[in-house]
PDB file of C-alpha atoms in Angstrom:
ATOM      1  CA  UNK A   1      13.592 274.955  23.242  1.00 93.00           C
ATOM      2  CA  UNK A   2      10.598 276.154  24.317  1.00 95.00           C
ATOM      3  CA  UNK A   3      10.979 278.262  28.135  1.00 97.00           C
ATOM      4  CA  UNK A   4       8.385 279.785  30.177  1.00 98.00           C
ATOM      5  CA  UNK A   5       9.180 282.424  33.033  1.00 98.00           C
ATOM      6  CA  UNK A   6       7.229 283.617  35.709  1.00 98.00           C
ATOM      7  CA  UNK A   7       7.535 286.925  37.525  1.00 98.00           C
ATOM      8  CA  UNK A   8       5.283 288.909  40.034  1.00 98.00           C
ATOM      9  CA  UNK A   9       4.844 286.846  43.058  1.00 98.00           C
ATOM     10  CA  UNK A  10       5.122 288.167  46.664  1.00 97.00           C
ATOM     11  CA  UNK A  11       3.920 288.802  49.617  1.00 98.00           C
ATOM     12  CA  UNK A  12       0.754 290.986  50.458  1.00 98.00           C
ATOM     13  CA  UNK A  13      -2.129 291.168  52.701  1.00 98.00           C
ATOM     14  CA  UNK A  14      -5.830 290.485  51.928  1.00 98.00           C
ATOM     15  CA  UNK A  15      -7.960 292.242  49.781  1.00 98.00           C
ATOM     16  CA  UNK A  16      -4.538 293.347  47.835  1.00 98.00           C
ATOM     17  CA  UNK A  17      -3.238 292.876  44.411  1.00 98.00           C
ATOM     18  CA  UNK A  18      -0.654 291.377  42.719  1.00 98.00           C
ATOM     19  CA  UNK A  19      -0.063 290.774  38.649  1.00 98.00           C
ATOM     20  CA  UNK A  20       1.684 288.209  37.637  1.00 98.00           C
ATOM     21  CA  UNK A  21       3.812 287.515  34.617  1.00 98.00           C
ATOM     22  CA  UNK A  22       5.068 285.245  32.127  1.00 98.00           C
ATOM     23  CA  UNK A  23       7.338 285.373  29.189  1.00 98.00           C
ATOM     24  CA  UNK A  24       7.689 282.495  26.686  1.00 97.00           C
ATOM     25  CA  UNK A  25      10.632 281.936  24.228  1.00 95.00           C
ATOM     26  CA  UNK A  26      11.441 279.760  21.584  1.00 94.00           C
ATOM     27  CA  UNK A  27       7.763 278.827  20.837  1.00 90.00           C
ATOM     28  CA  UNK A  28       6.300 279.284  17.009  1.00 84.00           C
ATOM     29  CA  UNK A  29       3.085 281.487  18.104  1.00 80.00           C
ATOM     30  CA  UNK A  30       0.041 280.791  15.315  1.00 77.00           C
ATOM     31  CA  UNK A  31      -3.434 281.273  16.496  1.00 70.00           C
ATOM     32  CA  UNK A  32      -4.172 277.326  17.620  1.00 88.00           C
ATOM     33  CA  UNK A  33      -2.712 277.420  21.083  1.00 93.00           C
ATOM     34  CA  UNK A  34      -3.884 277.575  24.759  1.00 95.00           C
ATOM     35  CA  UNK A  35      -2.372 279.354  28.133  1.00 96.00           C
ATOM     36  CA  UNK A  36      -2.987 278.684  31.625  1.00 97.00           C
ATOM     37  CA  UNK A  37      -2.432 279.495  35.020  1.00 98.00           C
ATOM     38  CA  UNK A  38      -2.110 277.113  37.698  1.00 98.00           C
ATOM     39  CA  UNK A  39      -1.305 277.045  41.460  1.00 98.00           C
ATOM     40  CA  UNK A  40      -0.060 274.643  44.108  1.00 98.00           C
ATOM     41  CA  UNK A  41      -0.389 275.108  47.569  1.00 96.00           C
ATOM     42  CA  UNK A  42       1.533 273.291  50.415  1.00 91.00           C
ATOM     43  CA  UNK A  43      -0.623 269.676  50.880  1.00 94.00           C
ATOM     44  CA  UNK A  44      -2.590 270.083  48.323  1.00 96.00           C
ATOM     45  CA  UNK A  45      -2.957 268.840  44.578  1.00 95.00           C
ATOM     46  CA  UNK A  46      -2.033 271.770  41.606  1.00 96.00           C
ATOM     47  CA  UNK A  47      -5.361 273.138  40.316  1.00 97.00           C
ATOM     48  CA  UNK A  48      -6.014 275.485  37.241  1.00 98.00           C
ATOM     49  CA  UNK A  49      -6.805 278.925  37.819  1.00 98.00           C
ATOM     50  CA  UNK A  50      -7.829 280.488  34.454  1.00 98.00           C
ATOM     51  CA  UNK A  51      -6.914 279.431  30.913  1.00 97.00           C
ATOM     52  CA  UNK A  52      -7.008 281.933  27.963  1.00 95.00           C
ATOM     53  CA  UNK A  53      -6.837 280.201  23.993  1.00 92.00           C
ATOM     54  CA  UNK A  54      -4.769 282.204  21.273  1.00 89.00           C
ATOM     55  CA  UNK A  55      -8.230 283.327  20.168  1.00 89.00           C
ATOM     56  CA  UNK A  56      -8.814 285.058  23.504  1.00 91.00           C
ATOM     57  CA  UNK A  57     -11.279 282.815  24.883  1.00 93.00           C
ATOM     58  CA  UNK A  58     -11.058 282.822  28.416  1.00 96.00           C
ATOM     59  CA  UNK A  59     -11.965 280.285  31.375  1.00 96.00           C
ATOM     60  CA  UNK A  60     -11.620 280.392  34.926  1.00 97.00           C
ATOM     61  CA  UNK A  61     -12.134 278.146  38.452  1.00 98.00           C
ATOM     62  CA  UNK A  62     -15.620 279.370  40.333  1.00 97.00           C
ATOM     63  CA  UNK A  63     -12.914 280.513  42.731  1.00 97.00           C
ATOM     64  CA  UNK A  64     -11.300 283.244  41.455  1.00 98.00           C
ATOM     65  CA  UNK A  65     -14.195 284.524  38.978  1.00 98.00           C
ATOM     66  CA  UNK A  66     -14.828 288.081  39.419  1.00 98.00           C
ATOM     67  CA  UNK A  67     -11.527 288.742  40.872  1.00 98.00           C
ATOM     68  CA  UNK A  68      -9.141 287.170  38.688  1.00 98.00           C
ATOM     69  CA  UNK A  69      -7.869 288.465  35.138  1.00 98.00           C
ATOM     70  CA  UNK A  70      -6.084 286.486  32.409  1.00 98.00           C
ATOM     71  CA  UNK A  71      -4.737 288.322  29.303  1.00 97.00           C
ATOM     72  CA  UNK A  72      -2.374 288.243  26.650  1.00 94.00           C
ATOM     73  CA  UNK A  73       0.353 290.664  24.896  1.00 93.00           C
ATOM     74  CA  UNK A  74       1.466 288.781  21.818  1.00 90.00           C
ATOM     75  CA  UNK A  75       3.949 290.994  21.063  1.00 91.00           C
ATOM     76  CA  UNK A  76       5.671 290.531  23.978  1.00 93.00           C
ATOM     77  CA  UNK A  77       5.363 286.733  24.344  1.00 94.00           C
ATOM     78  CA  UNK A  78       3.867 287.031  27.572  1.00 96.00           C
ATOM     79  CA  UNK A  79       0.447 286.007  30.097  1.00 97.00           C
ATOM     80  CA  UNK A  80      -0.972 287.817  32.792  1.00 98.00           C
ATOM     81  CA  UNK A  81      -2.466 287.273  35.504  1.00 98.00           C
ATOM     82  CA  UNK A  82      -4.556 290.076  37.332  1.00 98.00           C
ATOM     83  CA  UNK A  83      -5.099 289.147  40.941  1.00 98.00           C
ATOM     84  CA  UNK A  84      -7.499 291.613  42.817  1.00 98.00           C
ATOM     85  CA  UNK A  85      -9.371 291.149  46.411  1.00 98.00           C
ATOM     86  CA  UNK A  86      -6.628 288.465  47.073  1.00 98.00           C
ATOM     87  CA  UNK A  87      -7.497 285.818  49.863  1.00 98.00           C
ATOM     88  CA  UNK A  88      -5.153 283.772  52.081  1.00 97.00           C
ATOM     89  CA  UNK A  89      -6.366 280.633  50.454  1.00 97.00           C
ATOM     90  CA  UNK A  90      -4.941 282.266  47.308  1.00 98.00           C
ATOM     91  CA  UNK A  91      -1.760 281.265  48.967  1.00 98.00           C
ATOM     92  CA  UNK A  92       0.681 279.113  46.090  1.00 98.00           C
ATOM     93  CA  UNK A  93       3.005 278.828  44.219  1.00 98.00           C
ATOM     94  CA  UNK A  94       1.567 280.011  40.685  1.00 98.00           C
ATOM     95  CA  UNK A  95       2.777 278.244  37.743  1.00 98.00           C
ATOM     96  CA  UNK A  96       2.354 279.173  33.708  1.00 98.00           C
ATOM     97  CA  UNK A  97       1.739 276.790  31.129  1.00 98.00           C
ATOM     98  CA  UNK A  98       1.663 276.331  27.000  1.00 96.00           C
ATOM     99  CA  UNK A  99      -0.300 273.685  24.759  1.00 95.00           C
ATOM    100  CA  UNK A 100      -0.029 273.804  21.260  1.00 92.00           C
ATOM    101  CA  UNK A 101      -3.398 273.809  20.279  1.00 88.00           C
ATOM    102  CA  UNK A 102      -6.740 274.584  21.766  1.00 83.00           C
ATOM    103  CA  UNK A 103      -7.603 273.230  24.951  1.00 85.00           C
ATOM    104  CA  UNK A 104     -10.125 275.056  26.521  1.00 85.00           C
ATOM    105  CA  UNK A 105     -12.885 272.544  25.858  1.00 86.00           C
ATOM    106  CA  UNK A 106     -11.278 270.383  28.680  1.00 91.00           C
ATOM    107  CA  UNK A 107     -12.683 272.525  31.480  1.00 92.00           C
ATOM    108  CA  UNK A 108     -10.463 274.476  34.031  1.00 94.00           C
ATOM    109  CA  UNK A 109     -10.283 271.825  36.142  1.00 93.00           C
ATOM    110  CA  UNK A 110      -8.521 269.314  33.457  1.00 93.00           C
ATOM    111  CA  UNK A 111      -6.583 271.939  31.908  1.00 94.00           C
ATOM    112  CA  UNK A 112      -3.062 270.751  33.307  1.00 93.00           C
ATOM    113  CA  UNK A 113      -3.334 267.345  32.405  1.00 93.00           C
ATOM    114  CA  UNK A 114      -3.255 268.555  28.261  1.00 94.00           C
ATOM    115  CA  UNK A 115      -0.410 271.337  28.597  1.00 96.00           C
ATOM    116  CA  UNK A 116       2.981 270.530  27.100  1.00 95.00           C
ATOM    117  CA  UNK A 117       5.286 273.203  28.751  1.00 97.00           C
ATOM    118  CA  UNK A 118       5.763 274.646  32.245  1.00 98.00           C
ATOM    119  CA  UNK A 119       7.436 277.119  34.074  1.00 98.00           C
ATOM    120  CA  UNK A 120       8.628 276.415  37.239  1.00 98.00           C
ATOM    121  CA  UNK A 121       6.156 278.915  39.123  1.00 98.00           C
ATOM    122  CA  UNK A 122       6.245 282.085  41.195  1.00 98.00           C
ATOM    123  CA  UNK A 123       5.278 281.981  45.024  1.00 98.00           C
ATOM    124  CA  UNK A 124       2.256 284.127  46.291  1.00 98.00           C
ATOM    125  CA  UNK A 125       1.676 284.637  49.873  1.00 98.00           C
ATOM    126  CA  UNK A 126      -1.321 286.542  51.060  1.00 98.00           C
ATOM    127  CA  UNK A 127      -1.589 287.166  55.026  1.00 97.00           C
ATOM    128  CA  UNK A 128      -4.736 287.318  56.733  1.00 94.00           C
TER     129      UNK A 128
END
């Protein structure tokens, strides 16, 4: 059974940092695979965030280019998310996500709709 975990939400004020984590189990890693991050916030519909493929291509939404970092440890079965220069309308819960297979070529914005496995998210508050 395939589990994703996120860790590393919290509270901070704007312009800080937070990294963000996620650990995956019981998935059979090969090279043709795609991660994402996603976010939710209150009223509003889940959007993707940044996307990284098993070859290390990377994506990202126009809104968090430049201060926004995916990356992967493969040895530890785990995503990151670097968040720098953090805005209130960063505020979300942030959620993790596995597709087996490439996905990438479906754009940021479509991302979710192709991913087979979720975790049920971390909250991230940033205060003006």
């Amino acid at each position: 059974q395939v589990q994703l975990v996120e860790s590393g939400g919290g509270s901070v004020q704007a312009g800080g940092s937070l990294k963000l984590s996620c650990v995956v189990s019981g998935f059979t890693w090969n090279s043709d695979y795609v991660m994402g991050w996603f976010r939710q916030a209150p009223g509003k519909e889940r959007e993707g965030v940044a996307g990284i493929n098993g070859d290390g291509t990377t994506t990202y939404a126009e809104s968090v280019k430049g201060r926004f970092t995916v990356s992967k440890d493969n040895a530890k079965n785990a995503l990151y998310l670097q968040m720098d220069s953090l805005k209130p309308e960063d505020t979300a819960t942030y959620y993790c996500a596995l597709r087996e297979g490439l996905g990438l070529w479906v754009g940021i914005e479509k991302l979710a709709t192709i991913m087979d496995y979720w975790g049920k998210g971390t909250l991230v508050t940033i205060s003006s």
